Coordinates of C-alpha atoms and ligand atoms in Angstrom, one line a residue:
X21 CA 0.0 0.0 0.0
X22 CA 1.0 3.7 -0.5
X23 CA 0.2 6.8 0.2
X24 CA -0.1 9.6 -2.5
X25 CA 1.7 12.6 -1.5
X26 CA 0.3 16.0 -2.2
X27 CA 3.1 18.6 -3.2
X28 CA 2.8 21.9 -4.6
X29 CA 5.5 23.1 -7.3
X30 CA 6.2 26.6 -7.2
X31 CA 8.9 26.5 -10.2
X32 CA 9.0 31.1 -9.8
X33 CA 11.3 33.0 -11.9
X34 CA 14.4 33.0 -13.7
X35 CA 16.0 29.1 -13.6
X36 CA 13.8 28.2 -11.6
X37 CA 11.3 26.3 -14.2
X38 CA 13.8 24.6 -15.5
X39 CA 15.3 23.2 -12.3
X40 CA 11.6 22.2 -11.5
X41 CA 11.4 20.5 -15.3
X42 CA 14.3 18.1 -14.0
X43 CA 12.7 17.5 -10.4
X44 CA 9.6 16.4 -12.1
X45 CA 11.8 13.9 -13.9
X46 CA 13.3 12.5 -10.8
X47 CA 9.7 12.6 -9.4
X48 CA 8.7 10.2 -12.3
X49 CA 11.0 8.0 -11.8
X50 CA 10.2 7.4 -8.6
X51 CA 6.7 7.0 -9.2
X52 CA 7.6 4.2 -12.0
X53 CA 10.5 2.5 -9.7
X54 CA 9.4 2.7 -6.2
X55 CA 6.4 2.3 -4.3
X56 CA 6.0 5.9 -3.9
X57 CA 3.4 8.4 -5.5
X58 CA 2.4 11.6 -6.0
X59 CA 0.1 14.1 -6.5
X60 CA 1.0 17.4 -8.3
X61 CA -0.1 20.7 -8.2
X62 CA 1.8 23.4 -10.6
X63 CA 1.0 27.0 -9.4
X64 CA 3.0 30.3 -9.4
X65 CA 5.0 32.5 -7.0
X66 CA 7.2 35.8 -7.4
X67 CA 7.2 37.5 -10.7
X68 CA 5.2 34.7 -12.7
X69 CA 2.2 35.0 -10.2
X70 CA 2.6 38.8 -10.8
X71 CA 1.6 38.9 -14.2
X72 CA -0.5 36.2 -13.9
X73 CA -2.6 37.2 -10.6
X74 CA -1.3 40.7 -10.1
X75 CA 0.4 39.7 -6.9
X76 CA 3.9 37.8 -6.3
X77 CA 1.5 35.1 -4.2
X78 CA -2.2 34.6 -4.5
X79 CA -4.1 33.4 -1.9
X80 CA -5.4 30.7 -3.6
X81 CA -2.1 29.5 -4.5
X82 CA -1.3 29.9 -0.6
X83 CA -4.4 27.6 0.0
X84 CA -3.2 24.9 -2.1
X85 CA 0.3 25.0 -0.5
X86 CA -1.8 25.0 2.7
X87 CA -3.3 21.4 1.8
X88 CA -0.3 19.8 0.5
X89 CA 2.1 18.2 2.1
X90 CA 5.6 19.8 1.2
X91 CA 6.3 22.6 -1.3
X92 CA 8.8 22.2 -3.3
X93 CA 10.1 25.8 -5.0
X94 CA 12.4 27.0 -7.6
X95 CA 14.1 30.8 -7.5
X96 CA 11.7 34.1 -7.4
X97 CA 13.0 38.0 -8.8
X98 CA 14.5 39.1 -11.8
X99 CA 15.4 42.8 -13.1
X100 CA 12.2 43.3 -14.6
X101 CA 10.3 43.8 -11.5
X102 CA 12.7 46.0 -9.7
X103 CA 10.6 49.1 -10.0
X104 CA 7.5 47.2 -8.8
X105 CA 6.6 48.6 -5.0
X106 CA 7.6 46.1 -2.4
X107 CA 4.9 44.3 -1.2
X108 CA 4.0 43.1 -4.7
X109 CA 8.1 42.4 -5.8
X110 CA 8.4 38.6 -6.3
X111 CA 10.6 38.4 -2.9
X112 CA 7.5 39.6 -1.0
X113 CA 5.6 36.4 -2.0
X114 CA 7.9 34.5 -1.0
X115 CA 8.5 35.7 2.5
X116 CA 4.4 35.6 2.7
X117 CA 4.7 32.0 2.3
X118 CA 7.2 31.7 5.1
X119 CA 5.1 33.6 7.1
X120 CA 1.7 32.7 7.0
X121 CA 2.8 29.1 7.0
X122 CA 5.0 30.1 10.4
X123 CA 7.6 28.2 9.0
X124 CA 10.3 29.4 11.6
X125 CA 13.1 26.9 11.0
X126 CA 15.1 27.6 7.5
X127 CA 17.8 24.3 7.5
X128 CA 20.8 25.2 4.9
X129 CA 23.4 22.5 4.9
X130 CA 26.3 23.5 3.4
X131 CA 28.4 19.9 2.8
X132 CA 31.6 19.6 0.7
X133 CA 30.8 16.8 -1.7
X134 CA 34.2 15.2 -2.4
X135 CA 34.8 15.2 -6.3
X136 CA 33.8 19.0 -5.5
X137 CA 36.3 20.0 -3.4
X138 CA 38.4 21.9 -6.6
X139 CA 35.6 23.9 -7.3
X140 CA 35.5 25.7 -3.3
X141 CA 37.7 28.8 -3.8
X142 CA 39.1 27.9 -0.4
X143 CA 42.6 25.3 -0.2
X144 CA 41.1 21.7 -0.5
X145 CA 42.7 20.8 3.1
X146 CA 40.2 23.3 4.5
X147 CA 37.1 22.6 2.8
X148 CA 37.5 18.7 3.0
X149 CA 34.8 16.7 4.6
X150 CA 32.8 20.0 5.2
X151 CA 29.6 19.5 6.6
X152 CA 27.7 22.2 8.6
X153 CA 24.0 23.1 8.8
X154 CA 22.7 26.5 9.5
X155 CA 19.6 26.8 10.9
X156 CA 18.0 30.4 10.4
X157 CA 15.4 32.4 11.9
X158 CA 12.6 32.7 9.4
X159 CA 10.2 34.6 10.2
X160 CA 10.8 36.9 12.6
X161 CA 13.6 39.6 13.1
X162 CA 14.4 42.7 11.0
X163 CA 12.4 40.7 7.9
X164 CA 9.1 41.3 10.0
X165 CA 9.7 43.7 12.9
X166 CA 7.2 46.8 13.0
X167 CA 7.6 49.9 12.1
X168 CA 9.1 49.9 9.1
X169 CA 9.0 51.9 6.4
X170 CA 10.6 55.4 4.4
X171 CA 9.1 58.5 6.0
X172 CA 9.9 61.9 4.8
X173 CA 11.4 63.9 7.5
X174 CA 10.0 67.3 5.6
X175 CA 13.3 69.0 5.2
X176 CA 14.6 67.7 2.1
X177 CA 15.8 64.0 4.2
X178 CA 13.6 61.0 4.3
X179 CA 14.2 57.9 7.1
X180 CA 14.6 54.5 6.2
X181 CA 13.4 52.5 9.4
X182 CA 13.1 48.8 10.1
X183 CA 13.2 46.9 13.3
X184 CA 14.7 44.3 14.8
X185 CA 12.7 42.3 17.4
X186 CA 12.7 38.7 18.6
X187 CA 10.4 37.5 21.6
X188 CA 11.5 34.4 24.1
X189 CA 9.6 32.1 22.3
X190 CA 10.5 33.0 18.9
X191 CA 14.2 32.0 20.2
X192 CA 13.5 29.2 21.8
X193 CA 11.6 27.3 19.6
X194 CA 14.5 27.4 16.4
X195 CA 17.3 26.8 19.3
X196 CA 15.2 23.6 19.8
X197 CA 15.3 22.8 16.4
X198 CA 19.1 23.3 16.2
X199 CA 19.9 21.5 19.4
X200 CA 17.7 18.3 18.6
X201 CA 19.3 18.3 14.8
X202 CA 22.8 18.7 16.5
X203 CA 22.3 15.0 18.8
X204 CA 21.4 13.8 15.5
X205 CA 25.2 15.0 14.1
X206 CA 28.1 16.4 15.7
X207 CA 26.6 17.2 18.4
X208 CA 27.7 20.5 18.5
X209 CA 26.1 24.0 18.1
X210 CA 27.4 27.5 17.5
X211 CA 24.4 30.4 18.4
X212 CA 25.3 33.5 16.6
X213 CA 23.8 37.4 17.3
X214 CA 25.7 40.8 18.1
X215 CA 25.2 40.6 22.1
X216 CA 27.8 43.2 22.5
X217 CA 25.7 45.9 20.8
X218 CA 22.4 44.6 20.2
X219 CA 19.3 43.9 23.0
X220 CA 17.9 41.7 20.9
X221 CA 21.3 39.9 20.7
X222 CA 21.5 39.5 24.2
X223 CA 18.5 38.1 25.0
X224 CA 19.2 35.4 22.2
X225 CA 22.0 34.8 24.4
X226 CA 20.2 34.4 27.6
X227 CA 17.7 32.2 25.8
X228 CA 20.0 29.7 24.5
X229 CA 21.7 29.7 27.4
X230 CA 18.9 28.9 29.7
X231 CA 17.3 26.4 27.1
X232 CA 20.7 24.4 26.8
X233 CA 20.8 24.0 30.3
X234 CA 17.9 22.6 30.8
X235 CA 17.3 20.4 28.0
X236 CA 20.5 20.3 26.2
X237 CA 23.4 19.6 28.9
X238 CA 25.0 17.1 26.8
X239 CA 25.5 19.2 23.3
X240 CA 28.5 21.1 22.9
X241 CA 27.2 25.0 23.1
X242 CA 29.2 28.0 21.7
X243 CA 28.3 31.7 21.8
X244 CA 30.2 33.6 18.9
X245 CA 29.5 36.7 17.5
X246 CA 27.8 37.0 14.1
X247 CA 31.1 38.7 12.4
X248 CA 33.6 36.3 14.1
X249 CA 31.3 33.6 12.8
X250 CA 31.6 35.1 9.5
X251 CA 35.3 35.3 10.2
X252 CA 35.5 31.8 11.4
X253 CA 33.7 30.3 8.4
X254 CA 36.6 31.1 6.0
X255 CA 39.7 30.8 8.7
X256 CA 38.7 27.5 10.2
X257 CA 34.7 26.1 9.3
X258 CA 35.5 22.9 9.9
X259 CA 35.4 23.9 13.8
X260 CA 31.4 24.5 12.5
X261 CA 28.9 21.5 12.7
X262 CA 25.4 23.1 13.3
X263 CA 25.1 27.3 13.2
X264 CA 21.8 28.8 15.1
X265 CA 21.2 32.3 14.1
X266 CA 19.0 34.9 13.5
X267 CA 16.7 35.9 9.9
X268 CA 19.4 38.6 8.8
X269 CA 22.3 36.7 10.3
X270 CA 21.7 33.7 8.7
X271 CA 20.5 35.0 5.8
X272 CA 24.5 36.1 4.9
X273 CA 26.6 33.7 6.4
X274 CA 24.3 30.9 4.3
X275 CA 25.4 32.7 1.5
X276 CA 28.9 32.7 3.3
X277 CA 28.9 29.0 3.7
X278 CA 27.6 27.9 0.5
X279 CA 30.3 29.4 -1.6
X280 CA 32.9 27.0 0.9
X281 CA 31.4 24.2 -1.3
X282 CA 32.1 25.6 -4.6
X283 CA 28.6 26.6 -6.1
X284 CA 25.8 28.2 -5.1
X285 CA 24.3 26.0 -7.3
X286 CA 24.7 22.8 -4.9
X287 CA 22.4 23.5 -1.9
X288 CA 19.3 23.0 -0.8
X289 CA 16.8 24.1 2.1
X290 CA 14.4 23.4 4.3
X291 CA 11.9 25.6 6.1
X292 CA 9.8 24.1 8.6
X293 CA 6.7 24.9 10.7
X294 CA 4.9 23.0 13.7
X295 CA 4.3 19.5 13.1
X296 CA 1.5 18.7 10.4
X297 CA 2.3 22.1 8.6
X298 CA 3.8 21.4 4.8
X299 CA 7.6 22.1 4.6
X300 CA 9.0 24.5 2.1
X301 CA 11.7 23.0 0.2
X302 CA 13.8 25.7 -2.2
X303 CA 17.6 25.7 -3.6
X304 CA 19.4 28.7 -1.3
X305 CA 20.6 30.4 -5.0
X306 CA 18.6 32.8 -6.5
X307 CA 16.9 33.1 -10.0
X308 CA 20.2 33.6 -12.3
X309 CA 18.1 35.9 -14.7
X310 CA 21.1 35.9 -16.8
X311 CA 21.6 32.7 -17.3
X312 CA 17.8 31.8 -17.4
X313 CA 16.2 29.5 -20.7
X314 CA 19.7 28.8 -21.5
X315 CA 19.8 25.0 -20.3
X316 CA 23.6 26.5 -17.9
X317 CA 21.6 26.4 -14.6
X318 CA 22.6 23.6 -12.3
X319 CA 19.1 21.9 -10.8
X320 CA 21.2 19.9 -8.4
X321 CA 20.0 22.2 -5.2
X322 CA 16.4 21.8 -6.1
X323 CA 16.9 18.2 -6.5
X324 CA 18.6 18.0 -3.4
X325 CA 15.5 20.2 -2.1
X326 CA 13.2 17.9 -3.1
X327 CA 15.4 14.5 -1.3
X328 CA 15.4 17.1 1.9
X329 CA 11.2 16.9 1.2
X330 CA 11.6 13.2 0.7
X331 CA 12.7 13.1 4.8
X332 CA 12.0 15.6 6.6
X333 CA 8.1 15.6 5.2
X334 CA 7.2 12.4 3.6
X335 CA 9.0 10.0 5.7
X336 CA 10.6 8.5 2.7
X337 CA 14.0 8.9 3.7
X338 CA 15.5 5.7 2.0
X339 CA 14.5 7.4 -1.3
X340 CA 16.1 10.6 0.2
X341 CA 19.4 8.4 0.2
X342 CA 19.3 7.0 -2.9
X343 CA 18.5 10.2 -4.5
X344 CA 21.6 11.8 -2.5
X345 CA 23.8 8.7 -3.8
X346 CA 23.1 8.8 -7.4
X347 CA 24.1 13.1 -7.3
X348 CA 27.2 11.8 -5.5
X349 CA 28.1 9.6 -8.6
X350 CA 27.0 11.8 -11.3
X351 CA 29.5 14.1 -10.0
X352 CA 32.4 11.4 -9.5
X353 CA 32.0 10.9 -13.3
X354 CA 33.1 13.9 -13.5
X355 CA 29.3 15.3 -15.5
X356 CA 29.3 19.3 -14.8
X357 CA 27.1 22.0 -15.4
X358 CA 29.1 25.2 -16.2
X359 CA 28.8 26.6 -12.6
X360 CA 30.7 23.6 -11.7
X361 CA 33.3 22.8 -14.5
X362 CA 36.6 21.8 -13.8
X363 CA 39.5 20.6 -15.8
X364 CA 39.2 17.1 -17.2
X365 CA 35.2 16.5 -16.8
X366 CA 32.6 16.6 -18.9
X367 CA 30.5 19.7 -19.5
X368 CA 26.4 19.4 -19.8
X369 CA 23.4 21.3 -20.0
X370 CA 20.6 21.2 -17.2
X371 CA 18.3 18.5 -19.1
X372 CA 21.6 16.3 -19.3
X373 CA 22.1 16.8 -15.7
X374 CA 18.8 15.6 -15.0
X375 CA 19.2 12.7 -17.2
X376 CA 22.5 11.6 -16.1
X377 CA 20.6 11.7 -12.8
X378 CA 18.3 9.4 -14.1
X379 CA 20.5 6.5 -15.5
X380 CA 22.4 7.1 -12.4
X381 CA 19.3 5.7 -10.9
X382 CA 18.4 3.6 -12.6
X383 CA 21.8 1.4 -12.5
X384 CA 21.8 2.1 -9.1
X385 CA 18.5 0.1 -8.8
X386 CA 20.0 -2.6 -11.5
X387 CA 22.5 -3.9 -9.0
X388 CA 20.6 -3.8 -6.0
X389 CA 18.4 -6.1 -7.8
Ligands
IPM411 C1 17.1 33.7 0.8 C2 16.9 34.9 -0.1 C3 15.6 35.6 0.4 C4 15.9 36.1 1.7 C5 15.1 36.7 -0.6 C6 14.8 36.2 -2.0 C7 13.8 37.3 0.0 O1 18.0 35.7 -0.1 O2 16.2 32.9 0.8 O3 18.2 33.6 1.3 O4 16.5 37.2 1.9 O5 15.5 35.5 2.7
MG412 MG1 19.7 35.0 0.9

């Protein structure tokens, strides 16, 4: 017997549909090779569902992500809606989605895979066995905090304002997160802010602190400044197993930490709720408009997105590692999209990609047989 799974696919802007073309063939695959199956929903987000519903994320969109049971997106934003006003630009739909879901906990692993290792611009011996996780604030901090806005001070000047607010619980609940992922890894956990010149910083401290003590004795807790941490992530990351940190924190040093691994165009994410509420799965890059339609994106991070759906919300985590394998040997053999390319290996578009990823596979499933 199984169960159909509903997912949503939210393929955006820029590379984004054609990341999502090759996730729907991996998705195929698994319907005709395993015992899984699925139920798909195409809909739009960012600046597709701005010229198609006049905002970046309609609620009936938002209703159907409601009733599935993982969303799986590609990229949102391009230059062509720059001049649009904020709350309708396709990054606005987005962070609507994060919040009216309440999906607090963003997870962005950031993991060295070995025949990668040339590509990080860091020395090999550093970026070697890499494997860290950020987990990120998501909906809550400067993204959300009230006021904000541009006001016109009347003399010629305007104010930019936006504020940066974080509540006990908001704190606790994604240090839990980090803590109980951490027992399931190193065991070891970093909490970032700026408690030397931010409130909000120092009660992230306290909270952490408290919480660790009382639930978390046995995990290896360190406070670290976000700038050191930004610091640290190019002087010594493989001190770095799982990062806790803030929405604007985490926001740049998961940009930090993806480019140890060589491309942007690697890694994956997870944003998750309270149980029962569908997970948002999304690569961490962005749209690419300038390399979009031109078959150059990598779709490995959606993929990857999409295996992070398989386990954390459809409980199919032995798909999730066979997925993961087969992306591991593609990449032994040496098969590269451009944002990847490296001396001696074969260059390919994103459809071959996808179908490497598919033979990969399906030989994989050969000799288990
Ligand atoms: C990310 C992106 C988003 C963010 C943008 C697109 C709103 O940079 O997911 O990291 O700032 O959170
Ligand atoms: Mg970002």
């Amino acid at each position: 017997m199984s169960t159909t799974h509903k997912l949503t696919l939210l393929p955006g802007d820029g590379i984004g549909p054609e990341a999502m073309v090759e996730v729907k063939k991996v998705i195929a695959w698994l319907e005709s090779n395993t015992d899984l199956a699925f139920d798909l929903t195409d809909d739009d987000i960012g600046g597709t569902a701005y010229e198609r519903y006049g905002v970046p994320l309609a609620d009936e969109t938002l209703e159907a992500c409601r009733n599935s049971d993982a969303i799986i997106m590609g990229s949102v934003g391009g230059p062509q809606w720059d001049s649009v006003d904020y709350d309708k630009r396709p990054e606005a739909g987005l962070l609507r989605l994060r919040k009216e879901l309440d999906l607090f906990a963003n997870l962005r692993p950031a993991l060295v895979f070995d025949a990668l290792v040339e590509a990080s611009t860091l020395k090999p011996e550093i970026v070697k066995g890499l494997d860290i996780l950020i987990v990120r604030e998501l909906t809550s901090g400067v993204y959300f905090g009230e006021p904000r806005g541009i006001e016109d001070l009347g003399n010629g000047q305007k104010r930019g304002i936006n504020t940066q607010s974080y509540t006990t619980e908001e704190i606790r609940r994604v240090g839990k997160v980090a803590f109980e992922l951490a027992r399931k890894r190193g065991n070891k956990v970093h909490s970032c802010e700026k408690a030397n010149v931010m409130e909000s910083g120092k009660l992230w401290r306290e909270v952490i602190t408290e919480l660790h003590a009382a639930y978390y004795p046995d995990v290896e807790l360190h406070h670290m400044y976000a700038d050191n941490c930004a610091m640290q992530l190019l002087r010594n990351p493989a001190q770095f197993d799982v990062i806790v940190t803030d929405n604007l924190f985490g926001d740049i040093l998961s940009d930090e930490a993806s480019m140890l691994t060589g491309s942007l165009g690697m890694l994956p994410s997870a944003s998750l709720g309270a149980p029962g509420i569908p997970g948002l799965y999304e690569p961490v890059h962005g749209s690419a408009p300038d390399i979009a339609g031109q078959g150059k994106a990598n779709p490995l991070a959606t993929i990857l997105s999409f295996s992070m759906a398989l386990r954390y919300s459809l409980n199919a985590s032995a798909q999730a590692d066979l997925l993961e394998a087969a992306v591991k040997s593609v990449l032994e053999k040496g098969i590269r999209t451009p944002d990847i390319m490296a001396e001696g290996c074969t260059e390919v578009s994103t459809g071959a990609m996808g179908d490497a990823l598919i033979d990969e596979l399906s030989s994989a499933l050969q000799k288990a047989a």
